[in-house]
Short mmCIF file of C-alpha atoms in Angstrom, two decimals:
data_model
loop_
_atom_site.label_atom_id
_atom_site.label_comp_id
_atom_site.label_asym_id
_atom_site.label_seq_id
_atom_site.Cartn_x
_atom_site.Cartn_y
_atom_site.Cartn_z
CA UNK A 1 30.53 63.12 -0.95
CA UNK A 2 34.08 64.13 0.05
CA UNK A 3 32.75 65.23 3.49
CA UNK A 4 31.03 61.84 4.03
CA UNK A 5 34.20 59.94 3.13
CA UNK A 6 36.22 62.06 5.57
CA UNK A 7 33.66 61.45 8.34
CA UNK A 8 33.74 57.69 7.68
CA UNK A 9 37.55 57.64 7.73
CA UNK A 10 37.63 59.48 11.04
CA UNK A 11 35.11 57.05 12.55
CA UNK A 12 37.13 54.01 11.41
CA UNK A 13 40.34 55.48 12.80
CA UNK A 14 38.62 56.29 16.10
CA UNK A 15 37.28 52.74 16.31
CA UNK A 16 40.72 51.24 15.79
CA UNK A 17 42.15 53.51 18.48
CA UNK A 18 39.33 52.56 20.86
CA UNK A 19 39.89 48.82 20.32
CA UNK A 20 43.63 49.23 20.86
CA UNK A 21 42.99 51.21 24.01
CA UNK A 22 40.58 48.59 25.39
CA UNK A 23 43.00 45.75 24.65
CA UNK A 24 45.76 47.58 26.45
CA UNK A 25 43.53 48.27 29.44
CA UNK A 26 42.36 44.63 29.60
CA UNK A 27 45.93 43.29 29.81
CA UNK A 28 47.02 45.67 32.52
CA UNK A 29 43.91 45.97 34.65
CA UNK A 30 43.80 42.52 36.28
CA UNK A 31 43.41 43.04 40.02
CA UNK A 32 46.21 41.79 42.29
CA UNK A 33 45.67 38.52 44.12
CA UNK A 34 46.92 38.62 47.70
CA UNK A 35 48.80 41.79 46.79
CA UNK A 36 50.67 40.17 43.87
CA UNK A 37 50.30 40.50 40.11
CA UNK A 38 51.96 37.17 39.30
CA UNK A 39 53.26 34.07 41.06
CA UNK A 40 56.81 35.22 40.32
CA UNK A 41 56.35 38.05 42.84
CA UNK A 42 55.49 35.78 45.78
CA UNK A 43 58.47 35.50 48.17
CA UNK A 44 60.63 36.47 45.18
CA UNK A 45 63.77 37.21 47.21
CA UNK A 46 63.65 33.70 48.73
CA UNK A 47 63.15 31.77 45.49
CA UNK A 48 66.19 29.51 44.99
CA UNK A 49 65.07 27.29 42.11
CA UNK A 50 62.20 27.36 39.62
CA UNK A 51 61.18 24.81 37.00
CA UNK A 52 58.44 26.23 34.69
CA UNK A 53 58.54 22.93 32.73
CA UNK A 54 57.37 24.66 29.57
CA UNK A 55 58.56 22.16 27.00
CA UNK A 56 61.89 21.38 28.66
CA UNK A 57 63.35 20.48 32.06
CA UNK A 58 65.59 23.52 32.51
CA UNK A 59 65.80 25.11 35.95
CA UNK A 60 65.36 28.74 34.99
CA UNK A 61 67.36 30.61 37.68
CA UNK A 62 70.62 28.69 37.31
CA UNK A 63 69.92 27.67 33.69
CA UNK A 64 70.58 24.04 34.65
CA UNK A 65 69.26 21.20 32.46
CA UNK A 66 68.80 17.60 33.62
CA UNK A 67 71.74 15.26 33.06
CA UNK A 68 69.50 12.18 33.11
CA UNK A 69 65.96 12.11 31.71
CA UNK A 70 63.84 8.94 31.70
CA UNK A 71 60.36 8.46 30.16
CA UNK A 72 59.52 12.17 30.23
CA UNK A 73 57.48 14.18 27.71
CA UNK A 74 55.69 17.53 27.87
CA UNK A 75 51.95 18.13 27.75
CA UNK A 76 49.49 20.93 28.49
CA UNK A 77 49.73 21.90 32.16
CA UNK A 78 48.22 24.32 34.61
CA UNK A 79 50.31 27.21 33.31
CA UNK A 80 51.75 26.57 29.87
CA UNK A 81 53.19 23.09 29.53
CA UNK A 82 53.99 20.49 32.20
CA UNK A 83 56.31 17.49 32.50
CA UNK A 84 54.59 14.15 31.95
CA UNK A 85 56.30 11.13 33.54
CA UNK A 86 55.55 7.57 32.43
CA UNK A 87 57.38 5.88 35.30
CA UNK A 88 60.05 8.46 34.63
CA UNK A 89 62.10 11.25 36.15
CA UNK A 90 64.53 14.08 35.51
CA UNK A 91 67.74 14.10 37.57
CA UNK A 92 69.99 17.15 37.79
CA UNK A 93 73.56 17.95 38.72
CA UNK A 94 74.05 19.94 41.91
CA UNK A 95 72.61 23.47 41.81
CA UNK A 96 74.72 25.79 43.95
CA UNK A 97 71.79 27.80 45.32
CA UNK A 98 70.25 24.64 46.78
CA UNK A 99 73.37 23.68 48.76
CA UNK A 100 72.92 26.36 51.41
CA UNK A 101 69.90 27.16 53.54
CA UNK A 102 68.57 29.76 55.96
CA UNK A 103 67.28 26.90 58.12
CA UNK A 104 63.83 26.75 56.52
CA UNK A 105 62.51 25.79 53.09
CA UNK A 106 59.34 25.34 51.03
CA UNK A 107 58.57 23.24 47.96
CA UNK A 108 55.63 24.40 45.84
CA UNK A 109 54.29 22.68 42.72
CA UNK A 110 51.28 21.46 40.80
CA UNK A 111 50.91 17.73 40.34
CA UNK A 112 48.44 15.32 38.77
CA UNK A 113 48.74 11.73 39.98
CA UNK A 114 46.39 8.77 40.31
CA UNK A 115 46.03 6.39 43.19
CA UNK A 116 48.47 3.51 42.84
CA UNK A 117 46.43 1.12 44.99
CA UNK A 118 42.94 0.62 43.64
CA UNK A 119 41.79 -1.81 46.35
CA UNK A 120 42.57 -1.88 50.05
CA UNK A 121 45.32 -4.41 50.71
CA UNK A 122 46.43 -4.36 47.08
CA UNK A 123 49.95 -3.63 45.84
CA UNK A 124 51.04 -0.02 45.66
CA UNK A 125 54.02 2.22 45.12
CA UNK A 126 54.77 5.84 45.83
CA UNK A 127 54.30 8.83 43.54
CA UNK A 128 57.51 10.82 44.10
CA UNK A 129 57.31 14.45 43.01
CA UNK A 130 60.57 16.03 44.18
CA UNK A 131 63.67 15.06 46.14
CA UNK A 132 66.73 17.02 47.20
CA UNK A 133 68.86 13.91 47.41
CA UNK A 134 71.52 12.40 49.67
CA UNK A 135 74.14 10.27 47.97
CA UNK A 136 73.23 6.57 48.14
CA UNK A 137 70.23 7.11 50.45
CA UNK A 138 66.58 6.46 49.56
CA UNK A 139 65.21 9.66 51.10
CA UNK A 140 67.01 12.92 50.50
CA UNK A 141 67.27 16.02 52.66
CA UNK A 142 63.77 17.08 51.55
CA UNK A 143 61.22 14.94 49.72
CA UNK A 144 57.64 15.38 48.51
CA UNK A 145 55.53 12.40 47.44
CA UNK A 146 52.11 10.85 47.22
CA UNK A 147 51.26 7.39 48.48
CA UNK A 148 48.26 5.16 49.19
CA UNK A 149 48.61 4.08 52.80
CA UNK A 150 45.23 4.43 54.53
CA UNK A 151 43.29 4.09 51.28
CA UNK A 152 39.80 5.60 51.39
CA UNK A 153 38.72 5.62 47.72
CA UNK A 154 40.56 5.31 44.43
CA UNK A 155 40.70 9.10 44.02
CA UNK A 156 42.25 9.70 47.46
CA UNK A 157 45.94 10.59 47.44
CA UNK A 158 47.81 10.69 50.72
CA UNK A 159 50.52 13.33 50.58
CA UNK A 160 53.74 13.12 52.55
CA UNK A 161 56.68 15.45 53.06
CA UNK A 162 59.83 13.77 54.39
CA UNK A 163 63.03 15.31 55.78
CA UNK A 164 66.34 13.64 56.54
CA UNK A 165 68.70 16.39 57.67
CA UNK A 166 72.07 16.75 59.35
CA UNK A 167 72.64 17.27 63.07
CA UNK A 168 75.58 19.36 64.25
CA UNK A 169 77.48 16.16 65.05
CA UNK A 170 76.92 14.81 61.53
CA UNK A 171 74.21 12.29 62.47
CA UNK A 172 70.78 12.15 60.84
CA UNK A 173 67.59 13.76 62.14
CA UNK A 174 64.44 12.69 60.31
CA UNK A 175 60.70 13.07 60.30
CA UNK A 176 57.71 13.80 58.09
CA UNK A 177 54.44 15.63 57.61
CA UNK A 178 51.62 13.25 56.76
CA UNK A 179 48.14 13.75 55.35
CA UNK A 180 45.89 11.28 57.17
CA UNK A 181 43.04 10.37 54.83
CA UNK A 182 40.51 9.46 57.52
CA UNK A 183 39.92 9.51 61.25
CA UNK A 184 41.32 6.42 62.91
CA UNK A 185 39.93 4.99 66.16
CA UNK A 186 43.10 5.89 68.08
CA UNK A 187 43.05 9.59 67.12
CA UNK A 188 42.32 12.15 69.83
CA UNK A 189 41.34 15.82 69.36
CA UNK A 190 44.92 16.83 68.48
CA UNK A 191 44.76 14.91 65.19
CA UNK A 192 43.34 16.17 61.91
CA UNK A 193 42.62 14.41 58.62
CA UNK A 194 41.59 15.22 55.04
CA UNK A 195 40.35 12.73 52.44
CA UNK A 196 42.29 14.70 49.77
CA UNK A 197 40.34 13.49 46.74
CA UNK A 198 42.75 14.82 44.12
CA UNK A 199 43.44 11.61 42.18
CA UNK A 200 43.69 12.22 38.45
CA UNK A 201 43.34 15.99 38.67
CA UNK A 202 45.69 18.93 39.03
CA UNK A 203 46.35 20.02 42.61
CA UNK A 204 48.62 22.67 44.10
CA UNK A 205 50.88 21.08 46.73
CA UNK A 206 53.20 22.83 49.19
CA UNK A 207 55.56 21.28 51.72
CA UNK A 208 57.19 23.61 54.25
CA UNK A 209 59.97 23.00 56.76
CA UNK A 210 60.09 25.75 59.41
CA UNK A 211 63.41 25.56 61.28
CA UNK A 212 62.74 28.10 64.07
CA UNK A 213 59.64 26.19 65.21
CA UNK A 214 60.84 22.66 64.35
CA UNK A 215 57.72 22.00 62.29
CA UNK A 216 56.83 20.70 58.83
CA UNK A 217 53.44 21.02 57.15
CA UNK A 218 51.58 20.16 53.95
CA UNK A 219 49.07 22.25 52.01
CA UNK A 220 46.87 21.26 49.06
CA UNK A 221 44.97 23.88 47.05
CA UNK A 222 45.72 26.50 49.68
CA UNK A 223 44.42 24.43 52.62
CA UNK A 224 46.58 22.78 55.31
CA UNK A 225 46.05 19.01 55.18
CA UNK A 226 48.87 17.59 57.33
CA UNK A 227 47.98 15.86 60.60
CA UNK A 228 48.38 18.60 63.21
CA UNK A 229 49.53 16.13 65.87
CA UNK A 230 52.59 15.17 63.80
CA UNK A 231 53.70 18.54 62.45
CA UNK A 232 56.07 19.32 65.33
CA UNK A 233 59.10 17.05 65.08
CA UNK A 234 61.56 18.36 67.65
CA UNK A 235 59.50 18.77 70.80
CA UNK A 236 58.64 22.34 69.85
CA UNK A 237 62.29 23.38 69.82
CA UNK A 238 64.03 24.94 66.85
CA UNK A 239 65.53 22.49 64.38
CA UNK A 240 67.24 24.36 61.60
CA UNK A 241 67.42 22.76 58.17
CA UNK A 242 70.96 21.58 57.47
CA UNK A 243 71.64 19.62 54.28
CA UNK A 244 73.80 16.57 53.82
CA UNK A 245 76.08 17.41 50.90
CA UNK A 246 76.44 16.81 48.05
CA UNK A 247 72.77 17.16 47.20
CA UNK A 248 71.06 17.34 43.83
CA UNK A 249 67.44 17.78 42.75
CA UNK A 250 65.41 15.01 41.16
CA UNK A 251 61.88 15.47 39.81
CA UNK A 252 59.81 12.27 39.70
CA UNK A 253 61.98 9.86 41.71
CA UNK A 254 63.97 9.26 44.88
CA UNK A 255 67.75 8.85 44.80
CA UNK A 256 68.04 5.07 44.58
CA UNK A 257 65.65 4.90 41.63
CA UNK A 258 67.49 7.74 39.90
CA UNK A 259 70.90 6.10 40.40
CA UNK A 260 69.69 2.60 39.48
CA UNK A 261 70.29 0.88 42.84
CA UNK A 262 66.71 0.56 44.08
CA UNK A 263 65.54 -2.82 45.47
CA UNK A 264 62.27 -1.74 47.17
CA UNK A 265 59.02 -2.74 45.46
CA UNK A 266 57.18 0.33 46.81
CA UNK A 267 59.80 2.72 45.45
CA UNK A 268 59.17 3.59 41.80
CA UNK A 269 59.47 6.57 39.47
CA UNK A 270 56.48 8.82 38.93
CA UNK A 271 53.50 8.08 36.73
CA UNK A 272 51.92 11.50 36.57
CA UNK A 273 52.49 15.14 35.73
CA UNK A 274 54.27 18.05 37.44
CA UNK A 275 54.14 21.77 36.70
CA UNK A 276 55.45 25.07 38.15
CA UNK A 277 57.91 23.59 40.65
CA UNK A 278 59.50 26.15 42.99
CA UNK A 279 61.92 25.82 45.94
CA UNK A 280 62.13 28.64 48.47
CA UNK A 281 64.63 29.40 51.21
CA UNK A 282 61.90 30.13 53.77
CA UNK A 283 58.72 28.72 55.23
CA UNK A 284 55.97 30.23 53.12
CA UNK A 285 53.12 31.80 55.08
CA UNK A 286 49.51 30.66 54.60
CA UNK A 287 48.84 33.95 52.79
CA UNK A 288 51.75 33.36 50.39
CA UNK A 289 50.63 29.78 49.75
CA UNK A 290 47.09 30.96 49.02
CA UNK A 291 48.36 33.64 46.64
CA UNK A 292 50.56 31.16 44.76
CA UNK A 293 47.62 28.79 44.35
CA UNK A 294 45.21 31.47 43.08
CA UNK A 295 47.75 33.18 40.80
CA UNK A 296 48.98 30.02 39.10
CA UNK A 297 45.43 28.68 38.81
CA UNK A 298 44.66 31.89 36.91
CA UNK A 299 47.69 31.37 34.65
CA UNK A 300 49.55 34.24 36.27
#
């Protein structure tokens, strides 16, 4: 009897050890995606600001909290929690790391927005996701938003990245990257379009400004969606990103909405959700964009 009890005890102990060993192996044996184990590893040395949005609005690198929060709560997101805006926004004081630039930049985030124009010709407003503002100006140095121009169906969201940057002489140089939702009759073979049916669902969105090539581009769910004919904005010559200062980040609105001076009917705060917002001091490569999308989609 004593021998049987000893055998049983050894078997139980071995089973516990085996379960512990398997659990440990499971947590550490996930294969890399694009050569990375987590999204935090992608272009890590170029990451200048990161908002996880896990229950608060704190920017995690500088430990900066918003100084003005309007109609914002937190809900389940793609990775942990996400910020939910009911025609709301979070505005921040200046973050030192975002004042300087290498000449290029990328904004990466997840967003869930719905079309704001349900019928062609109907009223609409924008769905602003992020702006690196200019004092008193509607559009900041860098801006990422959704809109409904060129409506195809109620689940189509046209994405737009807008830049308004500083020339050496202090004047403004502006342009944008636009997602055309459909082929128009005037388009030749240099144009591209994507219906972008992401209304009401989470989508990974990236806007890049590449100074050395004078280009800006948009990606959704790892795929380039910006109109190729409009990506080059300086005749193919370098146009290095140079901010107007002071600049401050706003999630969910453009500057004039955030400061209370807006008079434009199309310009409104965001009705939608944002998660995992990152700003990089480089133009992310297609491989890096794809890795970010797959890693964050997997909760990594």
